[in-house]
GROMACS .gro file of C-alpha atoms in nm:
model
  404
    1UNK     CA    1  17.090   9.491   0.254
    2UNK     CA    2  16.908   9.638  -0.038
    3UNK     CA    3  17.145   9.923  -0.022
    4UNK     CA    4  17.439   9.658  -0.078
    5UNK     CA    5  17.257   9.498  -0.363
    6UNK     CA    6  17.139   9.780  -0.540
    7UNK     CA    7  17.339   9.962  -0.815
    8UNK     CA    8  17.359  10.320  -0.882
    9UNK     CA    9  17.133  10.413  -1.167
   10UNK     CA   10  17.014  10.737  -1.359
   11UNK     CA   11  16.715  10.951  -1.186
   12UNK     CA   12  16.404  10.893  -1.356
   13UNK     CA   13  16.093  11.072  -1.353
   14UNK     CA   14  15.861  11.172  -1.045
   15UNK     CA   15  15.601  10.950  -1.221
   16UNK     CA   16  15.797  10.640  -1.266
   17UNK     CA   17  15.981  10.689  -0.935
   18UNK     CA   18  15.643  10.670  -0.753
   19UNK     CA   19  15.484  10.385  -0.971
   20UNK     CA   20  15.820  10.186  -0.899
   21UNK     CA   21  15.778  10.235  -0.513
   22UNK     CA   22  15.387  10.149  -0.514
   23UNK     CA   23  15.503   9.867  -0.736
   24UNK     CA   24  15.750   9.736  -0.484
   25UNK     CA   25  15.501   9.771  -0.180
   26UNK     CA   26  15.240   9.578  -0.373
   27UNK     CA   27  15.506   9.309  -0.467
   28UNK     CA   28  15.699   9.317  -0.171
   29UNK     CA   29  15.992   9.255  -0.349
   30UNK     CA   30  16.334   9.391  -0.372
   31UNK     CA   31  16.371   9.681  -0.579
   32UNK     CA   32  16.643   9.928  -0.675
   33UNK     CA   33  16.562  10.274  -0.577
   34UNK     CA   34  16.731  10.593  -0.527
   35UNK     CA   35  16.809  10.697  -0.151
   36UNK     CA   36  16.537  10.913  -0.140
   37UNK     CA   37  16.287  10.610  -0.217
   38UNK     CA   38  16.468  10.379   0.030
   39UNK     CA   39  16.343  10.659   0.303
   40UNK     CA   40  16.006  10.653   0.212
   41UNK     CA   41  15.998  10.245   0.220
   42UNK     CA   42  16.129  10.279   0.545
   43UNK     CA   43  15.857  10.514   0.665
   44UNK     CA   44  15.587  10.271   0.527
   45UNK     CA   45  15.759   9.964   0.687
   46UNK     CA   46  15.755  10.176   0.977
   47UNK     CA   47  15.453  10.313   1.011
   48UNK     CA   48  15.305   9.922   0.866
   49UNK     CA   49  15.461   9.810   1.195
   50UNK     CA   50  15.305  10.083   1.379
   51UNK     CA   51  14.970  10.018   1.245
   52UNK     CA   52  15.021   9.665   1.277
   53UNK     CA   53  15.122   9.665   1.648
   54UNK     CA   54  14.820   9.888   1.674
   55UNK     CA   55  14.609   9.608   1.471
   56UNK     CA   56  14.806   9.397   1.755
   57UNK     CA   57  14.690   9.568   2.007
   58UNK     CA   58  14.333   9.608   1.973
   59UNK     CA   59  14.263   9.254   1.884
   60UNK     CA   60  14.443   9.159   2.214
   61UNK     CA   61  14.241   9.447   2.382
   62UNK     CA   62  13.952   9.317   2.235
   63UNK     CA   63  14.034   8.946   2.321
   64UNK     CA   64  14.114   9.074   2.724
   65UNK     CA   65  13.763   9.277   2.695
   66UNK     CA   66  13.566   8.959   2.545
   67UNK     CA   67  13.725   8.700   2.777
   68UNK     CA   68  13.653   8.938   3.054
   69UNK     CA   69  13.314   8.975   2.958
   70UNK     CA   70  13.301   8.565   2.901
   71UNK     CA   71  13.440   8.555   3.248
   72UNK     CA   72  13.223   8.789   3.462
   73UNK     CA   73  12.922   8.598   3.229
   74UNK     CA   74  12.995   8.280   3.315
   75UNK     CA   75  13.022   8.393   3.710
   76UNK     CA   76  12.736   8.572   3.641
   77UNK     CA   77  12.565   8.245   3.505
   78UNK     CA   78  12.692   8.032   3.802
   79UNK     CA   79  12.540   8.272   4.044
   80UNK     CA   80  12.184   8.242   3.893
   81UNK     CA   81  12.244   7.888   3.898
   82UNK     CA   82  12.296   7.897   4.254
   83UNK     CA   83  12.052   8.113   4.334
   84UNK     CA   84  11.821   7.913   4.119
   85UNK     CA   85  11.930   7.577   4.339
   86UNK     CA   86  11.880   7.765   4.674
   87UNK     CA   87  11.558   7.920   4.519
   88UNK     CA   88  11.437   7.557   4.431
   89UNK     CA   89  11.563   7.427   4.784
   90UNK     CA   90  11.331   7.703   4.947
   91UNK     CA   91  11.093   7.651   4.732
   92UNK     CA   92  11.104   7.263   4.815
   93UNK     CA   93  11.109   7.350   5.145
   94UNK     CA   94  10.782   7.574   5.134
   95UNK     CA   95  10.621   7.236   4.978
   96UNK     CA   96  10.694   7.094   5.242
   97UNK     CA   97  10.568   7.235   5.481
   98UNK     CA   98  10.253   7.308   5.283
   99UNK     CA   99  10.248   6.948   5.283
  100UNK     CA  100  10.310   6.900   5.625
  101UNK     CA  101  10.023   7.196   5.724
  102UNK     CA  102   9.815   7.056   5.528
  103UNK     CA  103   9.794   6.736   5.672
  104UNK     CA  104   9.775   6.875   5.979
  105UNK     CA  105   9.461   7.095   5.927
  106UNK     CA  106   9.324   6.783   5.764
  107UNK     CA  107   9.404   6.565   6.105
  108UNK     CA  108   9.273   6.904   6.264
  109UNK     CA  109   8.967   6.896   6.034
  110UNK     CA  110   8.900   6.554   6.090
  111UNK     CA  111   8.915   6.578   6.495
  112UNK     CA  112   8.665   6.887   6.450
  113UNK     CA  113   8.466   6.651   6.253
  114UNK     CA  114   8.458   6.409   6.519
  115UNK     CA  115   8.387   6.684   6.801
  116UNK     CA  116   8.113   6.823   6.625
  117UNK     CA  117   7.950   6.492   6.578
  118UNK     CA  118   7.976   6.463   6.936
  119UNK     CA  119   7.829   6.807   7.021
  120UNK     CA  120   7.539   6.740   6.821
  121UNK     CA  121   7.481   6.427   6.994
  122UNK     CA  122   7.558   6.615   7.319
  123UNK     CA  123   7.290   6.877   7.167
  124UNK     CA  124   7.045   6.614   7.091
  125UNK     CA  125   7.028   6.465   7.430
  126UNK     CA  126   7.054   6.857   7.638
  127UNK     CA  127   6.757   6.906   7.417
  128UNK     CA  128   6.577   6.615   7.479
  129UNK     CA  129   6.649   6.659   7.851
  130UNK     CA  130   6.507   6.993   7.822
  131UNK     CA  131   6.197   6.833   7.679
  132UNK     CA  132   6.153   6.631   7.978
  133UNK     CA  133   6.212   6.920   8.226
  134UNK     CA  134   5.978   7.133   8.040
  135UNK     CA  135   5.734   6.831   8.033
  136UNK     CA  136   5.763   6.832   8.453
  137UNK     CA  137   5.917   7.132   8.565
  138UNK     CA  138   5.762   7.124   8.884
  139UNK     CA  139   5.950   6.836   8.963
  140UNK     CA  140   6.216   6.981   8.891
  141UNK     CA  141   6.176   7.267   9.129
  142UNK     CA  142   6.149   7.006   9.392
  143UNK     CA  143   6.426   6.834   9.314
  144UNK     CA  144   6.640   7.167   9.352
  145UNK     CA  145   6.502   7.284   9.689
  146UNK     CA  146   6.513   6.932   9.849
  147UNK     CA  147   6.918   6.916   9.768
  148UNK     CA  148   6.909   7.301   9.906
  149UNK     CA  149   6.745   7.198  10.223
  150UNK     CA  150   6.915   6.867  10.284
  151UNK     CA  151   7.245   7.042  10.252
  152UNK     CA  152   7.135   7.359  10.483
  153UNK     CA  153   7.017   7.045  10.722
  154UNK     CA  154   7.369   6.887  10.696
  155UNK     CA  155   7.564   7.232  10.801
  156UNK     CA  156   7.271   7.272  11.079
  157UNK     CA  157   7.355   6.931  11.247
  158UNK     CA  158   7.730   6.978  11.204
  159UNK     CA  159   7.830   7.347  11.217
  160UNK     CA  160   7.529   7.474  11.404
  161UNK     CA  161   7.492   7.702  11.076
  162UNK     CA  162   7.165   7.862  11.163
  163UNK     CA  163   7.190   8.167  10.928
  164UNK     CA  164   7.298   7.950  10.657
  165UNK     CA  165   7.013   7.733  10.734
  166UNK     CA  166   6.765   8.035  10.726
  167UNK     CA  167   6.858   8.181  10.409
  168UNK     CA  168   6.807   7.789  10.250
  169UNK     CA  169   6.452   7.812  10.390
  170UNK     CA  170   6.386   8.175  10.270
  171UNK     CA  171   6.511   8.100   9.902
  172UNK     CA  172   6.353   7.787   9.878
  173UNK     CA  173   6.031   7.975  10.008
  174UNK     CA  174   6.073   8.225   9.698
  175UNK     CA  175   6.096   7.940   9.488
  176UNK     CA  176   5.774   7.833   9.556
  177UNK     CA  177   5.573   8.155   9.607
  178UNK     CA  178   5.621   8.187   9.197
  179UNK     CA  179   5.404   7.909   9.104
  180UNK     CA  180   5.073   7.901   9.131
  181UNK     CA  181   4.944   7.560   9.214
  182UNK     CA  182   4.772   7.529   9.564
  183UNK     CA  183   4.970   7.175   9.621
  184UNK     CA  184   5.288   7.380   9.731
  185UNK     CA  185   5.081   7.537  10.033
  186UNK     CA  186   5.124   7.224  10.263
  187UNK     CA  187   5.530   7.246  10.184
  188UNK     CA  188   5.548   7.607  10.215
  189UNK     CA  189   5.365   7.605  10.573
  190UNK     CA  190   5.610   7.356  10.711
  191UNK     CA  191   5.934   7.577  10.568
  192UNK     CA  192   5.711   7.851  10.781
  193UNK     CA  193   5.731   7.633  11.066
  194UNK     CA  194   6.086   7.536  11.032
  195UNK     CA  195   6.191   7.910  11.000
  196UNK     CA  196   6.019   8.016  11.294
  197UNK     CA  197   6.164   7.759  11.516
  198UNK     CA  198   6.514   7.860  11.354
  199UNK     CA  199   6.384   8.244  11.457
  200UNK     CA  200   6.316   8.164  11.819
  201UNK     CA  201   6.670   8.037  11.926
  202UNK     CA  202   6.880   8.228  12.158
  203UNK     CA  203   7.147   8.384  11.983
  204UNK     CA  204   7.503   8.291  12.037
  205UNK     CA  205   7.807   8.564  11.990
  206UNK     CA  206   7.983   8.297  11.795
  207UNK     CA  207   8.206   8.596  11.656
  208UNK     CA  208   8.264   8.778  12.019
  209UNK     CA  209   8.380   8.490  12.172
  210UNK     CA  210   8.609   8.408  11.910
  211UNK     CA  211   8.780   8.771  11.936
  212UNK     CA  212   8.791   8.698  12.254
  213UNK     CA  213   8.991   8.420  12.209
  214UNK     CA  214   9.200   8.607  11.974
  215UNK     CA  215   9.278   8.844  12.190
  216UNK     CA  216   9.385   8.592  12.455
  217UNK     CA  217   9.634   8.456  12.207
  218UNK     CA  218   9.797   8.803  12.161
  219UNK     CA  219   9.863   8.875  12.534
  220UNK     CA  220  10.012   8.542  12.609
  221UNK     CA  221  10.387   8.641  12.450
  222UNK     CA  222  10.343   8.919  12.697
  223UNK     CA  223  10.249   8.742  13.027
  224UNK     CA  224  10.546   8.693  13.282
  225UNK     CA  225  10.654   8.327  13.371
  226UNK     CA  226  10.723   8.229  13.739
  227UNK     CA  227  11.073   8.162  13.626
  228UNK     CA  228  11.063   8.530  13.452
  229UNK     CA  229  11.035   8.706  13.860
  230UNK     CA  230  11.290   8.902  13.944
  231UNK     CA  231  11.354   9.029  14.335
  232UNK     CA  232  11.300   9.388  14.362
  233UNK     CA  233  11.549   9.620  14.477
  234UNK     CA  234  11.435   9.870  14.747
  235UNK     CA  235  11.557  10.212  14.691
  236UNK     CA  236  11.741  10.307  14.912
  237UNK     CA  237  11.648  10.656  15.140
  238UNK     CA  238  11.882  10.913  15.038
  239UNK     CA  239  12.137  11.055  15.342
  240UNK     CA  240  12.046  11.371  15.488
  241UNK     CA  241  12.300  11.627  15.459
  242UNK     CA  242  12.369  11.714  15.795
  243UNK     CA  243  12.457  12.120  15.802
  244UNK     CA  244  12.651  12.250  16.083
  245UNK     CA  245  12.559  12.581  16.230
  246UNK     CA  246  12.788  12.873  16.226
  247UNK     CA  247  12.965  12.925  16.566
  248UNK     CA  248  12.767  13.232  16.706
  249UNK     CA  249  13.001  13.521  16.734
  250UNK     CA  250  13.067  13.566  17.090
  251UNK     CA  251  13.057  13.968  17.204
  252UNK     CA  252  13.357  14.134  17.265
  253UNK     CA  253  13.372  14.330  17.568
  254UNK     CA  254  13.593  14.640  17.587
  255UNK     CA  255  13.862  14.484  17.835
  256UNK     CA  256  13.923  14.184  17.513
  257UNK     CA  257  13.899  14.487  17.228
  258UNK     CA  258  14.192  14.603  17.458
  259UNK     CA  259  14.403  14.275  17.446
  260UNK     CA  260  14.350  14.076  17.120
  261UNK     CA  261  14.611  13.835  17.131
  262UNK     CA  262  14.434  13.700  17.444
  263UNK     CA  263  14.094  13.712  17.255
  264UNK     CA  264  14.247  13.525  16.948
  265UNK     CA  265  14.303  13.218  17.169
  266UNK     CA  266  13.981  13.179  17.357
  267UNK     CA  267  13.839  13.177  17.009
  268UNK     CA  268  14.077  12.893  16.870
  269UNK     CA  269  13.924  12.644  17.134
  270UNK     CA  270  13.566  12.591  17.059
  271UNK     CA  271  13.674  12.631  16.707
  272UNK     CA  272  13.874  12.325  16.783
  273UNK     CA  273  13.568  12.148  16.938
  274UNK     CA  274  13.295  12.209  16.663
  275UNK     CA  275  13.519  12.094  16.387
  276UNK     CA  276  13.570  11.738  16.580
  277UNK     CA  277  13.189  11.704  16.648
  278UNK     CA  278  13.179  11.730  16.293
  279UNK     CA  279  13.413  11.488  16.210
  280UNK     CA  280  13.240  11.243  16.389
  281UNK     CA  281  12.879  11.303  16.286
  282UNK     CA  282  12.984  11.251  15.925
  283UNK     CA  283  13.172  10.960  16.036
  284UNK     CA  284  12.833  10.809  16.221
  285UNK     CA  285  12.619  10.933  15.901
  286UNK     CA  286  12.877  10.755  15.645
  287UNK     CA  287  12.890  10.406  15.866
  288UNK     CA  288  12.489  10.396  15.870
  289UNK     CA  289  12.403  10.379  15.499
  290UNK     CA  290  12.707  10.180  15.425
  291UNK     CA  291  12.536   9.956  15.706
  292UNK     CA  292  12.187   9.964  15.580
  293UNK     CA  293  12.324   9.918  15.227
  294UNK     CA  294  12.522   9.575  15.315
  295UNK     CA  295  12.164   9.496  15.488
  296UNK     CA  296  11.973   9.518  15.212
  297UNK     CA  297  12.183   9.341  14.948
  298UNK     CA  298  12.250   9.060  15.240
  299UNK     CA  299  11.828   9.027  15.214
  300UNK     CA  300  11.838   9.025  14.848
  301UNK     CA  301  12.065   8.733  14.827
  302UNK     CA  302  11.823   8.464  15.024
  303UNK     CA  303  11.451   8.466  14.961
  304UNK     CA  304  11.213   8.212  15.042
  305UNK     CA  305  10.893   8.149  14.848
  306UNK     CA  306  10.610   7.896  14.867
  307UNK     CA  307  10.554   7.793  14.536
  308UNK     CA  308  10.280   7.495  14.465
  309UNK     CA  309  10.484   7.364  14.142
  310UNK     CA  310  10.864   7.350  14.188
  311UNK     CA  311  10.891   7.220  13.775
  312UNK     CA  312  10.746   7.638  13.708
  313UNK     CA  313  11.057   7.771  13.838
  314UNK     CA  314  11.301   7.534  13.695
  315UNK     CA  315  11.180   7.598  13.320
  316UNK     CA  316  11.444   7.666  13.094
  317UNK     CA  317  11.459   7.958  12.801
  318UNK     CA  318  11.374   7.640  12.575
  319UNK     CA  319  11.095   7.484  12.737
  320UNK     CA  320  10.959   7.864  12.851
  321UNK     CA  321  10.916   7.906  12.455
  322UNK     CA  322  10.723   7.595  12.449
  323UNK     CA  323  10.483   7.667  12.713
  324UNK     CA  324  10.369   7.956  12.610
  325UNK     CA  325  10.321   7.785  12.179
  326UNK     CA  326  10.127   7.534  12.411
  327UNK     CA  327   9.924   7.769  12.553
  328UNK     CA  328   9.900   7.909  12.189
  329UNK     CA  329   9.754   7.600  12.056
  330UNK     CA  330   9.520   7.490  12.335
  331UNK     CA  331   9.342   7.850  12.308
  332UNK     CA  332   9.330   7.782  11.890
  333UNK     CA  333   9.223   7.408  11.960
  334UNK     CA  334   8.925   7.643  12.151
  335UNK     CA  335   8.842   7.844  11.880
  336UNK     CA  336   8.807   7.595  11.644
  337UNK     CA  337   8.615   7.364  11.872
  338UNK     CA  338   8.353   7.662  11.918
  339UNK     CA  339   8.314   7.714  11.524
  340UNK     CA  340   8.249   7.400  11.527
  341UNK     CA  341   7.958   7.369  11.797
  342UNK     CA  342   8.221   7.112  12.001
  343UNK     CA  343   8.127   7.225  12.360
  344UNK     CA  344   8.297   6.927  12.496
  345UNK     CA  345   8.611   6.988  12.339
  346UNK     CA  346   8.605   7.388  12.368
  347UNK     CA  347   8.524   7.350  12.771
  348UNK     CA  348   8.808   7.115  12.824
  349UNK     CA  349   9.082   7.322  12.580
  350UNK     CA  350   8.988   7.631  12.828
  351UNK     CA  351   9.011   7.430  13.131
  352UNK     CA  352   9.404   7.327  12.975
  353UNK     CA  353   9.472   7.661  12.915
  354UNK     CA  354   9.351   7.824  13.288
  355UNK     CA  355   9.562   7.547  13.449
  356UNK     CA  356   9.833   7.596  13.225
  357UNK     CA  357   9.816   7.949  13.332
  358UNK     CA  358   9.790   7.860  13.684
  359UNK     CA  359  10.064   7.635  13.672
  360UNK     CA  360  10.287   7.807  13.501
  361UNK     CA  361  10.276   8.176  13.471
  362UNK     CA  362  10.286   8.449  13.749
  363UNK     CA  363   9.943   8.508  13.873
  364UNK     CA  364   9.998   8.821  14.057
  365UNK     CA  365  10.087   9.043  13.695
  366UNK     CA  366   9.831   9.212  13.597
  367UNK     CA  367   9.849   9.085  13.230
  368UNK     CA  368   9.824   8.707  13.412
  369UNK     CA  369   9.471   8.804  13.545
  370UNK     CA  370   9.351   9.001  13.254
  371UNK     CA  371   9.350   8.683  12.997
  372UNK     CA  372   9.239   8.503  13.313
  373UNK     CA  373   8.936   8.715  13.369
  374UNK     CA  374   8.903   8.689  12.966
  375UNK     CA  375   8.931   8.332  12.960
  376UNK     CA  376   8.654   8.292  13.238
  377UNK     CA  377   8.437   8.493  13.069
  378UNK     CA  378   8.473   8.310  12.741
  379UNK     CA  379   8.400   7.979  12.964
  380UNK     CA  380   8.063   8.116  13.111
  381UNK     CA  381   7.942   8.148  12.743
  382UNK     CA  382   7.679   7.927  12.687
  383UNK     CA  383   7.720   7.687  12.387
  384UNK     CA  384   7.453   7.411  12.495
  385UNK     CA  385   7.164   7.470  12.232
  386UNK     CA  386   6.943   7.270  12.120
  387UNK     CA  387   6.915   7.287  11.744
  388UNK     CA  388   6.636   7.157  11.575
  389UNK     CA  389   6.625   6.989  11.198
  390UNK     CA  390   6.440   7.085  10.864
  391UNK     CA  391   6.311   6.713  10.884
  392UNK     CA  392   5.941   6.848  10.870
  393UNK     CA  393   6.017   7.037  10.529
  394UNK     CA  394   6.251   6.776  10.356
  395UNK     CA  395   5.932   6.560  10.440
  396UNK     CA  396   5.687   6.751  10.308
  397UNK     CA  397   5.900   6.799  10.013
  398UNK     CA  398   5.952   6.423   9.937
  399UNK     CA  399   5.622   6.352   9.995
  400UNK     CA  400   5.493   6.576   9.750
  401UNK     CA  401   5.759   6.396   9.474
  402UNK     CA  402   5.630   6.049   9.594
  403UNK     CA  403   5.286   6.056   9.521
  404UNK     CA  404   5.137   5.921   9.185
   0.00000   0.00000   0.00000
């Protein structure tokens, strides 16, 4: 368009040329050039575009770069605002249960408090009952071997615990051999008497009998009921073989050597005869032990029996198991009755348990009369002792605390 508008005019100078061209890109006005200027202005406007894009460019470069940076800045922000919230949350948290812990040792501190008052009180009176014992130990002492030696009196009387009863006496002896006032001798020479009279019983096996007893128990799953008998089958003899003799060779004269054909027959006929004697020997043999076989199961099926309790043989599987857990707990009834010192009670469990036995069971197996020979053993035990008391040192013991 400046082409169009411009008119041709005479070349001038380099000088003026060049101040005319920086004097149109100052003005930025429309100017009439040569060709050769028109080039150059379009090489400025061109690289003034360039530069200006460039310009362009790195402003909006800059401007991405800044509002990335304000972007990842503010996230940045928000995230140390919400780790600041979650650190105050925890941190709220923490207080409370600071809080919380602390009132809790305080309730805990406060409940020691109390506990401690009370085990100094607790202290306070242990101490002042020490005082007291310390002020009368003696009676004390006493005190101690009189609960010993009514308790060691108590097992006496009920369990017939005469060891037990001894070793009460001997400690509370040892007790008072360590002091040295001459007021215990009057106690100590009636725990003397009292533990020689406990010296001079007869002993009882108390243990022997009971293994006795045990064993007893044990054999009783093995003993045979009367139901349990079973007829026994008689062997039966075994057949003789019956071996025939070889037919003797009869001699041969010279006149049968001379004829055999007539020899050959004479020989066929006792042949003939032996082999049918045979025949019916086995025949005799074979009917006799099928005969004495038939016999002896015909006996087996019938047998008669006198039996003094017809109930024994009818027992069922059932009530057989119940017998014999009957006979089971009679026997333990036993035991426990003779730990015990009950002679009534042991006497009549054994008598239950022989006639049980009796009743019952099959007398004539030899596991039958071993528990029965046990059990009467066990029953000729004697229980019937006389067992004294400890009353003579219990009162020598509470007569001593009674006086003034």
């Amino acid at each position: 368009m400046n082409e169009q508008q411009s008119t041709p005019q005479l070349p001038e100078p380099q000088s003026q040329a060049s101040q005319s061209a920086g004097a149109a890109a100052s003005q930025a006005s429309y100017t009439f050039t040569t060709p050769d200027g028109t080039a150059v202005i379009r090489r400025r406007q061109r690289a003034q575009t360039v530069v200006l894009l460039l310009v362009i460019a790195g402003l909006g470069a800059q401007w991405w770069v800044s509002h990335t940076e304000l972007r990842d800045l503010r996230s940045e922000v928000a995230q140390r605002l919400q780790s600041g919230d979650n650190s105050s949350n925890e941190l709220k948290g923490v207080l409370k249960s600071v809080q919380e812990s602390t009132k809790e040792l305080q309730s805990k501190v406060s409940v020691l408090d109390s506990k401690q008052a009370e085990s100094q009180s607790q202290q306070l009176a242990l101490e002042q009952m020490y005082q007291d014992l310390n002020k009368n130990r003696d009676d004390w002492a006493l005190s101690e071997i009189e609960e010993v030696l009514s308790t060691a009196d108590q097992q006496l009387e009920l369990a017939g615990n005469v060891q037990g009863a001894l070793i009460a006496l001997q400690n509370a002896d040892k007790s008072l051999s360590r002091s040295d006032k001459a007021q215990f001798i009057v106690i100590r020479r009636a725990i003397a008497r009292d533990i020689e009279r406990l010296k001079a019983l007869p002993t009882v096996d108390i243990a022997g009998i009971a293994v006795r007893l045990d064993s007893a128990i044990g054999q009783i799953d093995n003993m045979p009921l009367l139901v349990d008998e079973r007829p026994v089958e008689s062997a039966t003899e075994p057949r003789p073989q019956r071996v025939s003799p070889a037919p003797a060779a009869a001699p041969v004269s010279k006149a049968n050597a001379a004829h055999p054909k007539t020899n050959t027959k004479a020989e066929a006929a006792p042949a003939e005869a032996s082999a049918w004697s045979q025949w019916l020997a086995g025949a005799r043999e074979t009917w006799q032990s099928m005969s004495t076989e038939m016999w002896s199961e015909l006996r087996q099926l019938v047998r008669i029996r006198e039996v003094q309790t017809p109930e024994a043989i009818l027992l069922s599987p059932g009530q057989a198991y119940f017998v014999r857990e009957n006979l089971k707990l009679r026997l333990l009834n036993a035991r426990l009755a003779l730990l015990s010192r009950n002679e009534f009670a042991f006497r009549n469990d054994l008598a239950s348990a022989q006639d049980t036995i009796a009743k019952y069971f099959d007398t004539r197996a030899k596991q039958v009369q071993t528990t029965q020979s046990l059990l009467k053993q066990v029953q000729g035990s004697n229980l019937s002792i006389q067992l004294p008391t400890l009353a003579e040192s219990l009162n020598a013991v509470r007569n001593y605390k009674a006086r003034p």
